[in-house]
Amino acid sequence: MKSKTSFPPQEGAAPPSRCPDNSAFKQQRLPAWKPQLTIASVLSSFFLTGAFCLTVGVCLVLSANSVREIQVDYSDKCSDCSKLRENSSNWNKECHCSINFTLKEDILGDVFMYYGLQNFYQNHRRYVMSRSDAQLLGRKVNIQRSSCAPFSTYRNGTPMAPCGAIANSMFNDTIDLFYNHNSSVIQVPLLKTGNSWWTDKNVKFRNPESYNLSSAFAGTARPPYWQKPVYLLDEKDERNNGYVNDDFIIWMRVSAFATFRNLYRRVRRIQHFAEGLPAGNYTFHISYNFPVTRFKGRKHVILSTVVWSGGSNPFLGIAYLVSGTAATLTGFVITGIHLKLRKKKTYFQKQ
């Protein structure tokens, strides 16, 4: 086997060059656009940006202010039910309360019903991670190896379906709306499907494959705070039952803030409500199941319309207004500095 022999460099020989090749690419001589920042281009960019942001901000604020919304806080009005729910031994006892309110004007168009929670933190890392996406896709997984603990299995080893703290704390109040028309009481028809995102309903959540849901979830048990198993969330509609239930899907999309609202129902526009909600007296009938007193929370029911920019949230419009104002003021400041420096330059040139 021959060994490689290295020869020392000869005296007087030039060392190998480490310079890049003399090409347009390696020598950075390719054609390029080099903007020249003149005072005209800089000022025009600031003023155009400011005008654009101010215009969009005004449109967004006006659009958000045109949303019709009514919000009812039922935390204190259902205090008897709240005290009952604070005792965990009363989990199987039903409690109902009614709240009356009046619409002074018609709410025309599509009307959405939300439930709102205050001081409920869903952004804790352990809470956010406490779920099994593989289980929610209908796969058979080892729950004990997931991040669902301590809401993964019972002491006897029975796995929870669905597992995790998010699913266990699901909002489970039942809210019905009634219209007091003349001397009769009419229940407002509400739609409980079509409220979740298409990707959630068809991609992220799926039921286990079986000839029926009860057999699909055989060998599992409901979470501790649930009153019924997951395959009974909507017995009347199989397409809205189990893991693909709209209420469950919406709750599993956690909020970044302690005060939030989730879409609960949509008013079905038929008969008396073909144009929306007419003015008059209404009543919320609430089956109270979700306790909030221990964490000093509040609960609301919101009836609202939507516009092209969304619901009643002026934050984005205000952000555009602030950005546009800042860009415009910056343009004026630069203009003032430029005029001041130009006067000094003219003065010294005359001297």
CSV table of C-alpha atoms in Angstrom, one decimal:
chain,number,residue,atom,x,y,z
A,1,MET,CA,0.0,0.0,0.0
A,2,LYS,CA,1.4,3.3,-1.1
A,3,SER,CA,1.6,6.2,1.3
A,4,LYS,CA,1.0,9.8,0.3
A,5,THR,CA,4.0,12.0,0.5
A,6,SER,CA,3.6,15.8,1.0
A,7,PHE,CA,6.3,18.0,-0.5
A,8,PRO,CA,7.1,21.4,1.1
A,9,PRO,CA,6.4,24.4,-1.0
A,10,GLN,CA,9.2,25.6,-3.1
A,11,GLU,CA,11.0,28.8,-2.1
A,12,GLY,CA,9.7,31.9,-4.0
A,13,ALA,CA,6.4,30.3,-5.0
A,14,ALA,CA,3.3,32.4,-4.4
A,15,PRO,CA,0.8,31.0,-1.9
A,16,PRO,CA,-2.5,29.8,-3.3
A,17,SER,CA,-5.0,32.6,-3.7
A,18,ARG,CA,-8.2,32.6,-1.6
A,19,CYS,CA,-9.9,35.3,-3.6
A,20,PRO,CA,-13.3,34.5,-5.2
A,21,ASP,CA,-13.4,33.8,-8.9
A,22,ASN,CA,-13.5,36.8,-11.2
A,23,SER,CA,-17.1,36.4,-12.1
A,24,ALA,CA,-20.0,38.8,-12.0
A,25,PHE,CA,-21.8,36.7,-9.4
A,26,LYS,CA,-18.9,36.2,-7.0
A,27,GLN,CA,-17.6,39.7,-7.4
A,28,GLN,CA,-21.2,41.1,-6.9
A,29,ARG,CA,-21.3,42.9,-10.2
A,30,LEU,CA,-24.8,41.6,-11.2
A,31,PRO,CA,-27.4,44.2,-12.3
A,32,ALA,CA,-29.2,45.5,-9.2
A,33,TRP,CA,-31.6,48.2,-8.4
A,34,LYS,CA,-30.0,50.7,-6.0
A,35,PRO,CA,-32.6,53.1,-4.7
A,36,GLN,CA,-31.5,56.7,-4.1
A,37,LEU,CA,-33.1,58.0,-1.0
A,38,THR,CA,-34.0,61.6,-1.8
A,39,ILE,CA,-36.1,63.9,0.3
A,40,ALA,CA,-38.9,63.6,-2.1
A,41,SER,CA,-39.0,59.8,-2.1
A,42,VAL,CA,-38.7,59.6,1.7
A,43,LEU,CA,-41.4,62.1,2.4
A,44,SER,CA,-43.8,60.7,-0.2
A,45,SER,CA,-43.4,57.2,1.3
A,46,PHE,CA,-44.2,58.5,4.8
A,47,PHE,CA,-47.2,60.6,3.8
A,48,LEU,CA,-48.6,57.9,1.5
A,49,THR,CA,-48.2,55.2,4.2
A,50,GLY,CA,-49.9,57.6,6.7
A,51,ALA,CA,-52.8,58.4,4.4
A,52,PHE,CA,-53.3,54.7,3.6
A,53,CYS,CA,-53.3,53.6,7.3
A,54,LEU,CA,-55.6,56.5,8.3
A,55,THR,CA,-58.1,55.7,5.6
A,56,VAL,CA,-58.2,52.0,6.5
A,57,GLY,CA,-58.3,52.8,10.2
A,58,VAL,CA,-61.3,55.1,9.8
A,59,CYS,CA,-63.1,52.5,7.7
A,60,LEU,CA,-62.5,49.7,10.3
A,61,VAL,CA,-63.6,51.9,13.2
A,62,LEU,CA,-66.8,53.0,11.5
A,63,SER,CA,-67.5,49.4,10.5
A,64,ALA,CA,-66.9,48.1,14.0
A,65,ASN,CA,-69.2,50.8,15.4
A,66,SER,CA,-72.0,49.8,13.1
A,67,VAL,CA,-72.2,46.3,14.7
A,68,ARG,CA,-75.4,45.9,16.8
A,69,GLU,CA,-74.7,44.0,20.0
A,70,ILE,CA,-76.3,43.3,23.3
A,71,GLN,CA,-74.5,41.7,26.2
A,72,VAL,CA,-76.2,40.1,29.3
A,73,ASP,CA,-74.2,39.2,32.4
A,74,TYR,CA,-75.9,36.3,34.2
A,75,SER,CA,-73.2,35.6,36.8
A,76,ASP,CA,-75.1,37.2,39.7
A,77,LYS,CA,-78.6,36.7,38.3
A,78,CYS,CA,-78.1,33.0,38.5
A,79,SER,CA,-76.5,33.1,42.0
A,80,ASP,CA,-78.6,30.3,43.4
A,81,CYS,CA,-77.4,27.9,40.6
A,82,SER,CA,-73.9,29.2,41.1
A,83,LYS,CA,-73.9,28.2,44.7
A,84,LEU,CA,-75.3,24.8,43.9
A,85,ARG,CA,-72.6,24.2,41.3
A,86,GLU,CA,-69.7,25.1,43.7
A,87,ASN,CA,-70.4,21.9,45.6
A,88,SER,CA,-69.1,19.1,43.4
A,89,SER,CA,-71.4,16.6,45.0
A,90,ASN,CA,-74.3,18.3,43.2
A,91,TRP,CA,-73.0,17.6,39.8
A,92,ASN,CA,-76.0,15.5,38.8
A,93,LYS,CA,-78.6,18.0,40.0
A,94,GLU,CA,-80.1,20.3,37.4
A,95,CYS,CA,-80.5,24.1,37.9
A,96,HIS,CA,-82.2,26.6,35.7
A,97,CYS,CA,-82.5,30.3,35.7
A,98,SER,CA,-84.2,32.9,33.4
A,99,ILE,CA,-83.1,36.4,32.4
A,100,ASN,CA,-85.4,38.9,30.8
A,101,PHE,CA,-84.2,41.7,28.6
A,102,THR,CA,-85.6,44.1,26.0
A,103,LEU,CA,-84.6,45.0,22.5
A,104,LYS,CA,-85.6,48.6,21.8
A,105,GLU,CA,-84.8,48.3,18.1
A,106,ASP,CA,-84.7,45.5,15.5
A,107,ILE,CA,-81.5,43.7,15.0
A,108,LEU,CA,-81.5,43.1,11.2
A,109,GLY,CA,-79.4,40.5,9.4
A,110,ASP,CA,-77.6,37.5,10.6
A,111,VAL,CA,-77.6,37.4,14.4
A,112,PHE,CA,-74.9,35.4,16.3
A,113,MET,CA,-75.1,34.2,19.9
A,114,TYR,CA,-71.8,34.0,21.9
A,115,TYR,CA,-71.0,33.0,25.4
A,116,GLY,CA,-68.3,35.0,27.1
A,117,LEU,CA,-66.0,34.2,30.0
A,118,GLN,CA,-64.1,36.6,32.1
A,119,ASN,CA,-61.0,35.8,34.2
A,120,PHE,CA,-60.7,32.3,32.7
A,121,TYR,CA,-57.0,31.8,31.7
A,122,GLN,CA,-56.5,29.4,28.9
A,123,ASN,CA,-53.0,30.5,28.1
A,124,HIS,CA,-51.1,28.5,30.8
A,125,ARG,CA,-48.6,26.2,29.1
A,126,ARG,CA,-49.6,23.1,30.9
A,127,TYR,CA,-53.3,23.8,30.1
A,128,VAL,CA,-52.5,24.4,26.4
A,129,MET,CA,-50.5,21.2,26.2
A,130,SER,CA,-53.0,19.0,28.0
A,131,ARG,CA,-54.6,17.3,25.0
A,132,SER,CA,-54.0,14.5,22.5
A,133,ASP,CA,-54.3,15.5,18.9
A,134,ALA,CA,-53.8,11.9,17.8
A,135,GLN,CA,-56.8,10.9,20.0
A,136,LEU,CA,-58.9,13.7,18.5
A,137,LEU,CA,-58.1,12.3,15.0
A,138,GLY,CA,-59.8,9.1,16.0
A,139,ARG,CA,-56.6,7.1,16.4
A,140,LYS,CA,-55.9,4.4,19.0
A,141,VAL,CA,-53.2,5.9,21.2
A,142,ASN,CA,-51.6,5.2,24.6
A,143,ILE,CA,-53.2,8.0,26.6
A,144,GLN,CA,-50.7,7.4,29.5
A,145,ARG,CA,-47.8,8.5,27.2
A,146,SER,CA,-49.7,11.7,26.1
A,147,SER,CA,-49.6,15.2,27.7
A,148,CYS,CA,-53.1,14.7,29.1
A,149,ALA,CA,-52.1,14.0,32.7
A,150,PRO,CA,-53.7,14.2,35.2
A,151,PHE,CA,-56.9,13.9,33.0
A,152,SER,CA,-55.7,10.9,31.1
A,153,THR,CA,-57.0,7.8,32.9
A,154,TYR,CA,-59.1,6.9,36.0
A,155,ARG,CA,-57.6,4.9,38.9
A,156,ASN,CA,-58.9,1.7,37.4
A,157,GLY,CA,-57.0,2.4,34.2
A,158,THR,CA,-60.0,3.4,32.0
A,159,PRO,CA,-58.8,6.0,29.5
A,160,MET,CA,-60.7,9.3,29.3
A,161,ALA,CA,-62.2,10.3,25.9
A,162,PRO,CA,-61.5,13.1,25.3
A,163,CYS,CA,-58.5,13.4,27.6
A,164,GLY,CA,-56.8,16.5,28.9
A,165,ALA,CA,-57.6,19.6,30.9
A,166,ILE,CA,-59.0,21.6,28.0
A,167,ALA,CA,-61.6,19.0,27.2
A,168,ASN,CA,-62.4,18.4,30.9
A,169,SER,CA,-63.1,22.1,31.4
A,170,MET,CA,-65.5,22.5,28.4
A,171,PHE,CA,-68.2,25.1,28.8
A,172,ASN,CA,-71.5,23.2,29.2
A,173,ASP,CA,-74.2,25.7,30.0
A,174,THR,CA,-77.3,25.3,27.8
A,175,ILE,CA,-78.8,28.6,26.6
A,176,ASP,CA,-82.2,29.0,24.9
A,177,LEU,CA,-83.7,32.2,23.7
A,178,PHE,CA,-87.5,33.0,23.8
A,179,TYR,CA,-89.4,35.9,22.2
A,180,ASN,CA,-92.4,37.2,24.1
A,181,HIS,CA,-94.7,38.1,21.3
A,182,ASN,CA,-98.0,39.6,22.4
A,183,SER,CA,-99.4,37.0,24.8
A,184,SER,CA,-97.5,34.1,23.4
A,185,VAL,CA,-93.9,32.9,24.0
A,186,ILE,CA,-92.0,31.8,20.8
A,187,GLN,CA,-88.7,29.9,21.0
A,188,VAL,CA,-86.1,31.5,18.8
A,189,PRO,CA,-84.8,28.8,16.4
A,190,LEU,CA,-81.0,28.5,16.8
A,191,LEU,CA,-78.5,26.7,14.6
A,192,LYS,CA,-75.8,24.7,16.4
A,193,THR,CA,-73.9,23.5,13.4
A,194,GLY,CA,-71.8,25.3,10.8
A,195,ASN,CA,-70.2,27.4,13.5
A,196,SER,CA,-66.7,25.8,13.4
A,197,TRP,CA,-63.9,26.2,10.8
A,198,TRP,CA,-64.0,23.8,7.9
A,199,THR,CA,-60.4,22.6,8.6
A,200,ASP,CA,-61.3,21.8,12.2
A,201,LYS,CA,-64.4,19.8,11.2
A,202,ASN,CA,-62.8,17.9,8.3
A,203,VAL,CA,-59.1,17.7,9.1
A,204,LYS,CA,-58.2,18.2,12.8
A,205,PHE,CA,-61.1,16.3,14.4
A,206,ARG,CA,-62.4,12.9,13.5
A,207,ASN,CA,-64.3,10.1,15.2
A,208,PRO,CA,-62.9,6.6,15.6
A,209,GLU,CA,-64.1,4.3,12.8
A,210,SER,CA,-66.9,2.0,13.8
A,211,TYR,CA,-70.4,1.0,12.9
A,212,ASN,CA,-71.8,3.4,15.6
A,213,LEU,CA,-70.3,5.9,18.0
A,214,SER,CA,-71.1,4.1,21.2
A,215,SER,CA,-69.0,1.1,20.1
A,216,ALA,CA,-66.3,3.4,18.8
A,217,PHE,CA,-65.8,4.8,22.3
A,218,ALA,CA,-66.2,1.4,24.1
A,219,GLY,CA,-63.7,1.0,26.8
A,220,THR,CA,-63.4,4.7,27.5
A,221,ALA,CA,-65.1,7.0,30.0
A,222,ARG,CA,-66.2,10.6,30.0
A,223,PRO,CA,-64.0,13.3,31.6
A,224,PRO,CA,-64.6,13.9,35.3
A,225,TYR,CA,-66.5,17.2,34.9
A,226,TRP,CA,-68.7,16.0,32.0
A,227,GLN,CA,-72.3,15.0,32.6
A,228,LYS,CA,-72.5,12.7,29.6
A,229,PRO,CA,-70.0,10.8,27.4
A,230,VAL,CA,-68.7,12.3,24.2
A,231,TYR,CA,-70.8,10.1,21.9
A,232,LEU,CA,-74.0,11.8,23.4
A,233,LEU,CA,-73.1,15.4,22.8
A,234,ASP,CA,-75.6,15.5,20.0
A,235,GLU,CA,-77.8,12.5,19.7
A,236,LYS,CA,-80.0,14.0,17.0
A,237,ASP,CA,-77.3,14.6,14.5
A,238,GLU,CA,-74.5,12.1,13.9
A,239,ARG,CA,-72.5,14.6,11.9
A,240,ASN,CA,-72.4,16.8,15.0
A,241,ASN,CA,-71.6,14.2,17.5
A,242,GLY,CA,-68.4,12.9,19.2
A,243,TYR,CA,-65.2,14.6,18.4
A,244,VAL,CA,-66.7,16.5,15.5
A,245,ASN,CA,-69.3,18.3,17.7
A,246,ASP,CA,-69.1,22.1,16.9
A,247,ASP,CA,-69.3,23.2,20.6
A,248,PHE,CA,-66.5,20.9,21.5
A,249,ILE,CA,-64.3,21.9,18.5
A,250,ILE,CA,-64.8,25.6,19.3
A,251,TRP,CA,-63.9,25.1,22.9
A,252,MET,CA,-60.7,23.3,22.0
A,253,ARG,CA,-59.4,26.4,20.2
A,254,VAL,CA,-58.0,28.1,23.3
A,255,SER,CA,-57.9,31.8,23.8
A,256,ALA,CA,-54.8,33.9,24.4
A,257,PHE,CA,-56.5,36.3,26.8
A,258,ALA,CA,-58.4,35.8,30.1
A,259,THR,CA,-61.5,37.5,28.7
A,260,PHE,CA,-62.9,35.9,25.5
A,261,ARG,CA,-66.1,34.9,23.7
A,262,ASN,CA,-66.9,31.8,21.7
A,263,LEU,CA,-69.6,31.4,19.1
A,264,TYR,CA,-72.4,29.3,20.5
A,265,ARG,CA,-75.4,29.5,18.1
A,266,ARG,CA,-76.8,31.4,15.1
A,267,VAL,CA,-80.3,32.6,14.8
A,268,ARG,CA,-82.2,30.7,12.1
A,269,ARG,CA,-83.9,33.3,9.9
A,270,ILE,CA,-87.4,31.8,9.4
A,271,GLN,CA,-90.9,33.0,10.3
A,272,HIS,CA,-90.9,35.8,12.8
A,273,PHE,CA,-87.1,36.0,12.5
A,274,ALA,CA,-86.7,36.0,8.8
A,275,GLU,CA,-85.2,39.6,8.9
A,276,GLY,CA,-83.4,39.1,12.2
A,277,LEU,CA,-84.5,39.7,15.8
A,278,PRO,CA,-87.5,42.1,16.0
A,279,ALA,CA,-87.7,44.6,18.8
A,280,GLY,CA,-89.5,43.4,21.9
A,281,ASN,CA,-89.1,41.4,25.1
A,282,TYR,CA,-86.9,38.4,25.3
A,283,THR,CA,-85.9,35.8,27.8
A,284,PHE,CA,-82.8,33.7,28.2
A,285,HIS,CA,-83.5,30.2,29.7
A,286,ILE,CA,-80.2,28.9,31.0
A,287,SER,CA,-79.3,25.5,32.3
A,288,TYR,CA,-76.5,26.4,34.7
A,289,ASN,CA,-73.6,23.9,34.8
A,290,PHE,CA,-70.4,25.8,34.5
A,291,PRO,CA,-69.2,27.2,37.9
A,292,VAL,CA,-67.1,30.4,37.8
A,293,THR,CA,-67.1,31.7,41.4
A,294,ARG,CA,-64.0,29.9,42.6
A,295,PHE,CA,-61.7,31.7,40.1
A,296,LYS,CA,-63.7,35.0,40.4
A,297,GLY,CA,-65.0,34.7,36.9
A,298,ARG,CA,-68.0,36.2,35.1
A,299,LYS,CA,-70.3,34.7,32.4
A,300,HIS,CA,-72.1,36.6,29.6
A,301,VAL,CA,-74.4,35.9,26.7
A,302,ILE,CA,-73.9,38.1,23.7
A,303,LEU,CA,-76.2,38.7,20.7
A,304,SER,CA,-74.3,40.4,17.9
A,305,THR,CA,-74.3,41.0,14.2
A,306,VAL,CA,-71.2,40.9,12.0
A,307,VAL,CA,-69.9,43.2,9.2
A,308,TRP,CA,-67.2,42.7,6.5
A,309,SER,CA,-64.5,43.4,9.1
A,310,GLY,CA,-65.8,41.0,11.7
A,311,GLY,CA,-67.5,41.7,15.0
A,312,SER,CA,-67.5,44.6,17.4
A,313,ASN,CA,-63.7,44.9,17.9
A,314,PRO,CA,-62.2,48.3,17.2
A,315,PHE,CA,-58.6,47.2,18.1
A,316,LEU,CA,-57.5,46.7,14.5
A,317,GLY,CA,-58.9,50.1,13.4
A,318,ILE,CA,-57.3,51.9,16.3
A,319,ALA,CA,-54.0,50.2,15.5
A,320,TYR,CA,-54.2,51.5,11.9
A,321,LEU,CA,-55.1,55.0,13.1
A,322,VAL,CA,-52.1,55.0,15.5
A,323,SER,CA,-49.7,53.8,12.8
A,324,GLY,CA,-51.1,56.3,10.2
A,325,THR,CA,-50.8,59.1,12.7
A,326,ALA,CA,-47.2,58.2,13.6
A,327,ALA,CA,-46.2,57.9,9.9
A,328,THR,CA,-47.8,61.3,9.1
A,329,LEU,CA,-46.2,63.1,12.1
A,330,THR,CA,-42.8,61.6,11.2
A,331,GLY,CA,-43.2,63.0,7.7
A,332,PHE,CA,-43.9,66.5,9.0
A,333,VAL,CA,-40.9,66.3,11.4
A,334,ILE,CA,-38.6,65.2,8.5
A,335,THR,CA,-40.1,68.1,6.4
A,336,GLY,CA,-39.3,70.6,9.2
A,337,ILE,CA,-35.8,69.3,9.6
A,338,HIS,CA,-35.2,69.5,5.9
A,339,LEU,CA,-36.5,73.0,5.6
A,340,LYS,CA,-34.4,74.2,8.5
A,341,LEU,CA,-31.2,72.6,7.2
A,342,ARG,CA,-31.8,74.0,3.7
A,343,LYS,CA,-32.2,77.5,5.1
A,344,LYS,CA,-28.8,77.1,6.9
A,345,LYS,CA,-27.2,75.8,3.8
A,346,THR,CA,-28.5,78.8,1.8
A,347,TYR,CA,-27.3,81.2,4.4
A,348,PHE,CA,-23.8,79.8,4.5
A,349,GLN,CA,-23.6,79.8,0.6
A,350,LYS,CA,-24.5,83.5,0.6
A,351,GLN,CA,-21.7,84.2,3.2
